[in-house]
Coordinates of C-alpha atoms in Angstrom, one line a residue:
M16 CA 15.7 -14.1 -10.1
I17 CA 16.7 -10.7 -8.6
T18 CA 15.0 -9.5 -5.5
N19 CA 13.9 -5.9 -5.8
A20 CA 13.4 -3.3 -3.1
L21 CA 9.9 -2.6 -1.9
S22 CA 9.8 0.7 0.0
V23 CA 7.1 2.8 1.7
D24 CA 7.6 6.4 2.8
I25 CA 5.5 6.8 5.9
E26 CA 4.2 10.3 6.2
D27 CA 0.6 11.6 6.5
W28 CA -1.4 13.3 3.7
F29 CA -0.6 16.8 4.9
Q30 CA 3.2 16.3 5.2
V31 CA 3.9 16.0 1.5
G32 CA 6.1 18.3 -0.6
A33 CA 3.1 19.3 -2.7
F34 CA 1.5 21.0 0.2
E35 CA 4.6 22.4 2.0
N36 CA 3.8 26.0 1.0
T37 CA 0.1 25.6 1.7
I38 CA -0.2 23.8 5.1
S39 CA 1.9 25.1 8.0
R40 CA 3.8 22.6 10.2
D41 CA 2.3 24.4 13.1
D42 CA -1.1 23.1 12.0
W43 CA -0.2 19.5 11.6
D44 CA -1.3 18.3 15.0
S45 CA -4.7 19.9 14.6
L46 CA -5.4 18.1 11.3
E47 CA -7.0 14.7 10.8
H48 CA -4.4 12.1 11.1
R49 CA -4.8 9.1 8.8
V50 CA -1.3 7.7 8.7
E51 CA -2.0 4.9 11.2
A52 CA -5.0 3.5 9.4
N53 CA -3.3 3.8 6.0
T54 CA -0.1 2.2 7.1
D55 CA -2.1 -0.7 8.7
A56 CA -3.8 -1.1 5.3
V57 CA -0.3 -1.3 3.6
L58 CA 0.7 -3.9 6.2
A59 CA -2.4 -6.0 5.4
L60 CA -1.7 -5.7 1.7
F61 CA 1.9 -6.9 2.2
D62 CA 0.8 -9.7 4.4
E63 CA -1.7 -10.9 1.9
S64 CA 0.9 -10.8 -0.8
G65 CA 3.6 -12.5 1.3
V66 CA 6.2 -9.8 0.9
K67 CA 8.5 -7.8 3.2
G68 CA 9.6 -4.3 2.7
T69 CA 11.3 -1.2 4.1
F70 CA 9.2 1.6 5.8
F71 CA 11.1 4.9 5.6
T72 CA 9.4 6.7 8.4
L73 CA 9.3 10.2 9.7
G74 CA 10.4 10.6 13.3
W75 CA 7.4 12.9 13.8
V76 CA 5.1 10.0 13.1
A77 CA 7.1 7.5 15.2
E78 CA 6.9 9.9 18.2
R79 CA 3.1 10.1 18.0
Y80 CA 2.3 6.5 16.9
P81 CA 5.0 4.3 18.4
A82 CA 2.7 1.2 18.5
L83 CA 2.3 1.5 14.7
I84 CA 6.1 1.5 14.2
R85 CA 6.3 -1.6 16.5
R86 CA 3.7 -3.3 14.4
V87 CA 5.8 -2.6 11.3
A88 CA 8.9 -4.1 12.9
D89 CA 7.0 -7.1 14.5
A90 CA 5.6 -8.0 11.0
G91 CA 9.2 -8.5 9.8
H92 CA 9.6 -5.3 7.9
E93 CA 12.5 -2.9 8.1
V94 CA 12.1 0.4 9.9
A95 CA 14.3 3.1 8.3
S96 CA 14.6 6.9 8.6
H97 CA 12.8 9.5 6.5
G98 CA 14.1 12.3 8.6
W99 CA 12.2 14.1 11.4
D100 CA 9.5 16.2 9.7
H101 CA 10.0 16.0 5.9
Q102 CA 12.4 19.0 5.6
R103 CA 14.3 18.7 2.4
V104 CA 18.0 18.2 2.9
F105 CA 19.0 20.9 0.4
N106 CA 17.2 23.4 2.7
M107 CA 19.4 22.4 5.7
G108 CA 23.0 22.8 6.5
P109 CA 25.3 20.0 7.8
D110 CA 24.6 20.7 11.5
Q111 CA 20.9 21.0 11.1
F112 CA 20.9 17.8 9.0
R113 CA 22.9 16.0 11.7
A114 CA 20.4 17.1 14.4
D115 CA 17.5 16.0 12.2
L116 CA 19.0 12.6 11.7
A117 CA 19.7 12.1 15.4
K118 CA 16.2 13.1 16.5
A119 CA 14.5 10.9 14.0
K120 CA 16.7 7.9 14.7
A121 CA 16.1 8.1 18.4
A122 CA 12.3 8.1 18.0
L123 CA 12.3 5.3 15.4
E124 CA 14.6 3.0 17.4
D125 CA 12.6 3.7 20.6
A126 CA 9.4 2.8 18.9
S127 CA 10.5 -0.2 16.8
G128 CA 13.0 -1.8 19.2
T129 CA 15.3 -2.3 16.1
E130 CA 18.4 -0.6 14.9
V131 CA 17.9 2.0 12.1
T132 CA 20.6 1.7 9.4
G133 CA 18.9 3.1 6.3
Y134 CA 17.8 6.6 5.3
R135 CA 15.8 8.2 2.5
A136 CA 15.8 12.0 2.1
P137 CA 12.4 13.6 1.9
S138 CA 11.5 14.3 -1.7
F139 CA 14.9 12.7 -2.8
S140 CA 16.5 15.9 -1.7
I141 CA 20.2 14.8 -1.7
D142 CA 21.6 16.2 -4.9
R143 CA 24.5 18.3 -6.2
R144 CA 23.5 21.1 -3.8
T145 CA 24.4 18.9 -0.8
P146 CA 27.9 17.6 -1.3
W147 CA 28.3 17.1 2.5
A148 CA 25.1 15.0 3.0
H149 CA 26.5 11.5 2.4
A150 CA 29.5 12.3 4.6
V151 CA 27.2 13.1 7.5
L152 CA 25.2 9.9 6.9
A153 CA 28.4 7.9 7.0
E154 CA 29.6 9.7 10.1
Q155 CA 26.3 8.9 11.8
G156 CA 26.7 5.2 11.1
Y157 CA 24.1 4.6 8.3
R158 CA 24.9 1.7 6.1
Y159 CA 22.8 2.8 3.1
S160 CA 20.8 5.6 1.7
S161 CA 18.2 5.7 -1.0
S162 CA 17.9 9.4 -1.4
I163 CA 18.7 10.2 -5.0
A164 CA 16.5 10.4 -8.1
P165 CA 18.9 10.4 -11.1
I166 CA 16.6 12.5 -13.3
A167 CA 15.6 16.1 -13.9
H168 CA 12.4 17.1 -12.1
D169 CA 10.9 20.4 -10.9
H170 CA 11.0 19.2 -7.2
Y171 CA 14.1 17.0 -7.1
G172 CA 16.7 15.2 -9.2
W173 CA 20.4 14.7 -9.8
P174 CA 20.5 13.8 -13.5
D175 CA 24.2 12.8 -13.7
A176 CA 24.2 10.6 -10.6
P177 CA 24.8 6.9 -11.1
R178 CA 21.7 4.7 -11.8
G179 CA 22.9 1.8 -9.7
A180 CA 24.4 1.4 -6.2
F181 CA 27.6 3.3 -5.5
K182 CA 29.8 4.4 -2.6
P183 CA 29.5 8.2 -2.3
V184 CA 32.1 8.6 0.4
A185 CA 35.7 7.4 -0.1
G186 CA 36.8 5.1 2.6
A187 CA 33.3 4.7 4.1
E188 CA 31.0 1.7 4.0
L189 CA 27.9 3.7 3.2
I190 CA 26.3 2.9 -0.1
E191 CA 23.7 4.9 -2.0
I192 CA 21.0 3.1 -3.9
P193 CA 19.1 5.5 -6.1
V194 CA 15.4 5.0 -6.9
T195 CA 14.8 3.2 -10.2
I196 CA 14.0 5.3 -13.3
A197 CA 11.3 4.4 -15.8
K198 CA 10.7 5.8 -19.3
F199 CA 7.4 7.0 -20.7
L200 CA 7.0 8.7 -24.1
G201 CA 10.7 9.5 -24.2
R202 CA 10.7 11.1 -20.7
E203 CA 12.5 9.7 -17.7
I204 CA 10.5 9.4 -14.5
T205 CA 10.8 7.8 -11.1
A206 CA 9.4 4.2 -10.7
G207 CA 6.9 4.9 -8.0
G208 CA 4.6 7.5 -6.3
G209 CA 2.5 9.7 -8.4
F210 CA 3.9 8.5 -11.7
F211 CA 3.0 4.9 -10.8
R212 CA -0.6 6.0 -10.0
L213 CA -1.0 8.1 -13.1
L214 CA 0.6 5.9 -15.8
P215 CA -0.1 2.3 -17.0
G216 CA 1.3 -0.3 -14.6
R217 CA 3.4 -1.7 -17.4
V218 CA 5.6 1.4 -17.4
T219 CA 6.9 0.5 -13.9
G220 CA 6.9 -3.2 -14.7
D221 CA 9.1 -2.6 -17.7
A222 CA 11.5 -0.5 -15.6
V223 CA 11.8 -3.3 -13.0
R224 CA 12.6 -5.8 -15.8
A225 CA 15.1 -3.5 -17.5
S226 CA 16.9 -2.9 -14.1
N227 CA 17.0 -6.7 -13.5
Q228 CA 18.3 -7.3 -17.0
S229 CA 21.2 -5.0 -16.1
D230 CA 21.8 -7.1 -13.0
R231 CA 20.5 -4.4 -10.7
P232 CA 17.7 -4.6 -8.2
A233 CA 14.9 -2.1 -8.8
V234 CA 13.9 0.3 -6.1
F235 CA 10.1 1.1 -6.0
Y236 CA 8.4 3.4 -3.6
F237 CA 5.0 4.7 -2.6
H238 CA 3.2 6.3 0.4
P239 CA 0.4 5.1 2.6
W240 CA -1.8 8.1 1.7
E241 CA -1.7 7.0 -1.9
I242 CA -4.2 4.1 -1.1
D243 CA -6.6 6.5 0.7
P244 CA -9.1 8.1 -1.8
G245 CA -11.1 9.4 1.2
Q246 CA -8.5 11.7 2.5
P247 CA -9.3 15.4 3.0
R248 CA -9.0 17.8 0.0
V249 CA -6.8 20.9 0.2
A250 CA -8.8 23.3 -1.9
N251 CA -6.4 26.2 -1.7
A252 CA -3.3 24.3 -2.9
P253 CA -2.0 25.0 -6.4
L254 CA -3.8 23.1 -9.2
K255 CA -0.7 21.3 -10.2
S256 CA -0.1 20.1 -6.6
R257 CA -3.7 18.9 -6.3
L258 CA -3.5 17.0 -9.6
R259 CA -0.3 15.3 -8.5
H260 CA -1.6 14.4 -5.1
Y261 CA -5.2 13.2 -5.7
A262 CA -5.1 11.7 -9.2
R263 CA -6.1 8.0 -9.3
L264 CA -5.9 7.3 -5.6
G265 CA -8.6 4.8 -6.0
A266 CA -6.6 2.7 -8.5
M267 CA -3.5 2.5 -6.4
A268 CA -4.1 -0.6 -4.2
G269 CA -5.1 -2.7 -7.2
K270 CA -2.0 -1.6 -9.2
L271 CA 0.2 -2.3 -6.2
K272 CA -1.1 -5.9 -5.9
T273 CA -0.4 -6.5 -9.6
L274 CA 3.1 -5.1 -9.5
I275 CA 4.0 -7.0 -6.3
G276 CA 2.7 -10.2 -7.8
N277 CA 4.7 -9.9 -10.9
H278 CA 8.2 -9.5 -9.4
R279 CA 10.3 -10.6 -6.4
W280 CA 10.5 -8.1 -3.6
G281 CA 12.3 -7.7 -0.3
R282 CA 13.7 -5.3 2.4
M283 CA 16.2 -2.6 1.4
D284 CA 18.7 -3.5 4.1
A285 CA 19.2 -7.0 2.7
I286 CA 19.4 -5.7 -0.8
A287 CA 21.9 -3.0 0.3
A288 CA 24.1 -5.7 1.9
R289 CA 24.2 -7.7 -1.4
E290 CA 25.0 -4.5 -3.3
A291 CA 27.8 -3.6 -0.9
E292 CA 29.4 -7.0 -1.5
K293 CA 29.4 -6.3 -5.2
L294 CA 31.1 -3.0 -4.6
A295 CA 33.7 -4.3 -2.1

């Protein structure tokens, strides 16, 4: 039975791509922070289910809540990088990306007491516009990335990227493990996040099984704010953004428990090591 990757992108409700043009970064510290309580709820859910996962975490969060990051590591989960403050990679140049990686890695390692070897780009923002990004990750010593969504989407996507693990930089050990793609009514979508909340759980379950039947581990992701139906509402955000962000938050925890119970899950670093062996 194949072990699949259970991943959590740790960011607060106001740091998401849907609100990036509505809420200023300058206001983040003045807003209600709910990331600590929500991540603790995810830790409790994982403990109850007996699973370990990878927490791709913003350096911004680690700097403000180091004890939370230590709790994640002490519970046996992997702490990996989600960049500093959720800037999309395709909006940065190589030098800015390099600085973002270094700042986040320092905060995460200081907080967790563990080495950070994995990275996920905010909003899956490594794509054909960033041909230099994987080389920077390899140069900085990352062993794996899970930063590509091999679909077409209005916020992200690299449709012609491989669906399984691959080595993006010749001569480097770095491997990229794209998020798993599901299918619904003829459309390809990512297996996780808002699509998981909105659609029947079987859609993601079928994607996990299809990936495993192709001898590939599935990569599933979600955010701590997605199990928090009581979070503040951003009334002045675009309607599409509000629908994406707030739809079916109350159903998320139950759907997660079902999905986790139906498949085998583990940390991305372990899965990346196994995939690297296959590619050697």
